[in-house]
Every structure is written in C-alpha cells, then in structure tokens.
Amino acid sequence: MDAQGRGRGENVDPADQWVLNPHTGEYELRLSPSAPQSPIPAPRGRNAGAGNPRARSASPDQAPERPGRASPGRETPGRDVPPQRRRRGAQGEEPPAGRRGRRPAKKPKKAKKVLLWTSGTVAFLVLATGVGGYLYLEHLNDNITSVSDDGAGTGGFKKDQAINILLIGTDKRTGAGNEGYGDKGSEGHADTTILLHVSKDRSNATALSIPRDLMVDIPDCPTEQEDGSQKVIPGETGVRFNTSLGQAGRTPSCTMRTVTELTGIKPDNFMVADFNAVKTLTSAVGGVPVCLGKDINDPDSHLNLPKGTHRIEGEEALAFVRTRHSVGLGGDLSRIELQQQFLSSLMRELKSNDTLTSPSKMIKLAEAGTKALTVDSSLNSINKLKDLGLELGKLNVKNLTFTTIPVIDNPAEKVKATVVLDESKAPQVFDLIRNDVSFTEVKQKEKKEKAAVAARLKGEKAPASEVRVRVLNGGAPAGSAQSTLSWLQVEEGVNKSENAGNAPAELAKTTLEYAPDQADQARRLADIMGLSASALKPGESVTNSQGVPAMTLTLGKDFKGAGVSLTPPDKAPDDIKKSTADKVVCAE
C-alpha cells in the first residue's frame, strides 16, 4: 500500500512513499495523499543531469514546454488541441499525441526494479559498511551530534591514505530501560574501545580492541567547553584506560590522545555509541544472528538464552554484548571476544543482500545511525559520513581481523583486577598497524612495485669507511642527529659522516636518499641502521661540507634511537589471538 492509500492521520513509512510510475518506469516520491508526484531527486553538481533523463536537453521528438503553449497530450481550457502535422517526407501514420517519436514504454524487469529501489540509497554507510541513502538529507544532518576533537586527531581521514577510526562504546545509562545495567551513575566511560585500521589499498582492515581495565598514562587534555572556552584537564599516570572518557570531564578527544600515547597511532576520527545505539541499530537491521555453545543465564546482563543459534535485537542484543560472567573466564577479556563475535556478525548482516536491497532497512539504519552516534566535528554531515562509508564499504569481511592488545595480569596486584601491556608482544602489534601490515594474507595489488622496492637492498655493499652521509633531524627527538652521528663514527666505522642539523620539514618515517652510483653505500648504511627497503629513496646526492657528494639520512618521527632497527614486521605473530569477520564462532 503506497502513501496515497493511507489516511492523513497515519504514520507513513518513508520506504512506502516511493511508488512506480508505469509511464516512465521510474520510482517517484509521493509525500502525501494530496501532494503531486515528485521525481527522484537528481544529484547536485555541474553534471547533475548526466544520469537523469529529465535533466538532459530535450531531443527533437521531446520538445520542452514553452510558456503559453500546451505540451503534447495536454488540453488547455477553452482551446481545441489541433492535430499534429506530419513531417515532410514522413511515411505512415503519425504517433498519437503525447507520445511523439517515443517507443512504447517497457516495464522494467525484476532485477531493474531492485536497482531502481536501491540506486538512490546505497551510498551512506553507518559504522563500517554501506547502509543508507540520500533521502531526507537535511533531516539526517540534524540528527547528527558532533563534538570537537580538540586537535587530538589528524583532522579527518583521507581517501588516498590508510584510515584509523576510534570506535568508542560508552557505559552511559541514559534512556528508557537502561537503568538496570550496572553503575547507574556512570559518567559514560570508554567501556568498549576499538581502533579500526583500514589499509591504504582498502584490501584489509584490523579492529584492535583496547581493554577497559588496561593500566595506562592519560596525558593532559586541552578540551573545548560548552561555552566555547578551552580547559586543560590534567593527565594521570597508572590509571584504567576507561577513565580517559567521562572522568573529570574528559571528552572523546582525550581518549584519542590516550590511544596515541599508548600505541603511537594517531586516529583520524572517532565515533561514540551508547547503550541505546546497540538497541536501535540491531533493531534497524532486523536482528543479528549469534551462536552460543552453551546455555547462558546471566542475571547481571539480563541475558537468558539456550545453547544454539539465535537472532537478537534491541534489549536482548544489549544484554548479549554486556554479558561477561557467563562466558570464558568471566572477565572483561572474555567479554571482548564475545563483542568481537557480535560485531563480526553485524558486519556480515550489514553487507548481506537482505540489507543492501531493502529500502526500508536502509532508511531505518540511516535514521538509527545518525541518531545513535556521536562523531567528531570533521564527520558532522551526511556527505562526510557517506564518503567514509564508501571507503569502508570496499572491505571484504574475510580480510577484517579482530584482535586485542596483548596484555598480562597486573603484577602489582594480589587480587587481579587490571592488566598491563605484554611488552614482548604489544609493540609488534602496534608496529604492524603503524606500517599498514595486514593481519591476514591478502592478495597484494602491487607485487611488481613491492619487488622493485625490496631489490634496493640486494647487491654489493660498500665498506663502512667509504660511506659518505649527512645526518638530519626530521622529526626525531632533539639531539638524535648528533647521537646517531657519534654512534656511526665510534661504533660502526662510518667516519665520512656529518651532522647537517634540522631538515626543512618533518617526516613520519626515516629516509635515506642517494644517487644511483651510491647504491652500494646505501645498502651498507641500511644494513647498519636496520632500514627497510622502503626507507631507501633513489634520487640525487648532495654536496657535504667538504664539497664531496654524500647521501642524506633524515631521521623521521619513527626513529627510536641509534642502533634500534627501523625494519617493520612483515606479518602478524603466530601467537597473537585473532579472528576474521567472515567466520561464525560460538560463544562458550
């Protein structure tokens, strides 16, 4: 039943307002029983008419209407419509009025109908996959809540670079039905936090969970107040990670700074969801299938489900992601694994044809997503979220890896309640993400280019005594150029080296630029410094202080100290616990 068949007092599902016009073969928006039919909104821009036949110039057989002149097939009160004149040289009978030169309209096939239903809606993506549309843009824009990132982020993701999005689930209990969960007075801490890294080539992604009870140092956090003023919230050392949000007035920007301090990875953007978001998003998608390997009855989370597969939504979905005492070892780390399984299932559901070809689900997801999420100020419009969604939508769920920061029990506690970094494993995990290395085996799009880069390290190496290099500081800690120079000369015999001061600009990564005839010197210095092949940049030599050609070593922000290797890992450690979003796992 379309919108024209409903009474004025009834609620109208937006999906039912799109009806098929049999004359054009297109779906049109009918806003109310008395409103005229409206064509599907055309995209704005200079080429807005490219895909819309109504926006194109009329053909000779489809002349546009002129003021004061009736269009073919219409009657003007008080005037007879004269018969159309036959064009010179035309044969046979003229087509009837109103159909000049047009072929009979064909009914769209079933597949075409699906495309028409979805072509205007599959552009906006909420929470990591393509779900939404262009309907009611201003209304959806008004739904979005945004807060400042206070300079803690990069200023927003970029389409030609790797993407890092900080996803924060708070334990804030506002809203109907949420009072019965745990601490009723919670300020909204970072209860569930995931750093989502999407590779530069969009072939893979890593979702890194950060335990809420991980002991961290929270830095000072400059924070914008409601009146527009700035306030620096003092940092703390050796506190739970979840207090980086909510505690002492901290905002998501402070959680961003804490993640950067912890991992060395600066997020581009953040998204925050509370209890209500879990309920509304799961209901909008029609429920999320989950698997239980045993019966669960948890009075704390209110989850009561028998062993087997279930489709859950709303309150039951919230209870599922909140339960911890009935799964695994009964702690927060076990709950993290359960939440990762839930999110994997949600991703599969969002990417399924049942969702992507359902206009009603698309609209519900767009409504729920824009109302449920709080984003940073660089994601404060549908267009910006849509652009992010299109990038994230390129992912294949089989190459989306869920893992958790490696941790161990806090050795300072007799009664184990918190955890600390596992220093033997965590730094390697952070390095993998910083260097855009996949946690799954994916087909590399640029094998030839990677092979060419790797070849820079292959070949003869000049003696250390023949290596001429200028050392510059391009973002490393102060004094790094001099300490590296001393180490090269005293420890490694690179005597023809000199300190060239600060570089003209800071670099994220350390580089070694050299001329073609210095390749053997470059390979020797790379071997000494522990430089990766990608750090070697064939180019030109620069004259040193003695007027002799020399290579240029620029120490970037990744520099860790003289003698510390800068070669990143090329794969995830085998003993890191991880799972991919395409796998169905039953909670135990």
PDB file of C-alpha atoms in Angstrom, residues 2 12 47 96 102 119 158-160 167 201 206 335 384 422 430 447 463 469 476 518 540 557 562 575 581:
ATOM      1  CA  ASP A   2       1.591   3.313  -1.011  1.00  0.00           C
ATOM      2  CA  VAL A  12       3.822   6.701   6.819  1.00  0.00           C
ATOM      3  CA  ASN A  47      26.932  17.171 -14.135  1.00  0.00           C
ATOM      4  CA  PRO A  96      -0.616   9.652 -31.098  1.00  0.00           C
ATOM      5  CA  ARG A 102       8.844   7.741 -28.493  1.00  0.00           C
ATOM      6  CA  SER A 119      20.415   3.053  -6.601  1.00  0.00           C
ATOM      7  CA  LYS A 158      41.907  10.941   3.584  1.00  0.00           C
ATOM      8  CA  LYS A 159      40.839   8.814   0.643  1.00  0.00           C
ATOM      9  CA  ASP A 160      44.383   8.126  -0.564  1.00  0.00           C
ATOM     10  CA  LEU A 167      35.140   3.436  17.893  1.00  0.00           C
ATOM     11  CA  ASP A 201      44.768  -0.001  -0.610  1.00  0.00           C
ATOM     12  CA  THR A 206      42.339  -4.586  11.619  1.00  0.00           C
ATOM     13  CA  ARG A 335      33.541 -10.166  27.031  1.00  0.00           C
ATOM     14  CA  LYS A 384      31.285  13.269   5.094  1.00  0.00           C
ATOM     15  CA  ASP A 422      52.587  -7.516  27.360  1.00  0.00           C
ATOM     16  CA  PHE A 430      51.399  -1.546  17.159  1.00  0.00           C
ATOM     17  CA  LYS A 447      53.549  -7.088  -6.303  1.00  0.00           C
ATOM     18  CA  PRO A 463      82.819  -0.817   3.194  1.00  0.00           C
ATOM     19  CA  VAL A 469      76.326  10.578   4.630  1.00  0.00           C
ATOM     20  CA  ALA A 476      63.105  12.605  15.789  1.00  0.00           C
ATOM     21  CA  GLN A 518      75.862   5.433  -4.290  1.00  0.00           C
ATOM     22  CA  GLU A 540      70.335  12.728  -6.050  1.00  0.00           C
ATOM     23  CA  LYS A 557      59.283  10.563  13.759  1.00  0.00           C
ATOM     24  CA  ALA A 562      70.853   4.868  17.369  1.00  0.00           C
ATOM     25  CA  ASP A 575      50.796 -16.478  18.748  1.00  0.00           C
ATOM     26  CA  ALA A 581      34.744 -11.213  10.413  1.00  0.00           C
TER      27      ALA A 581
END
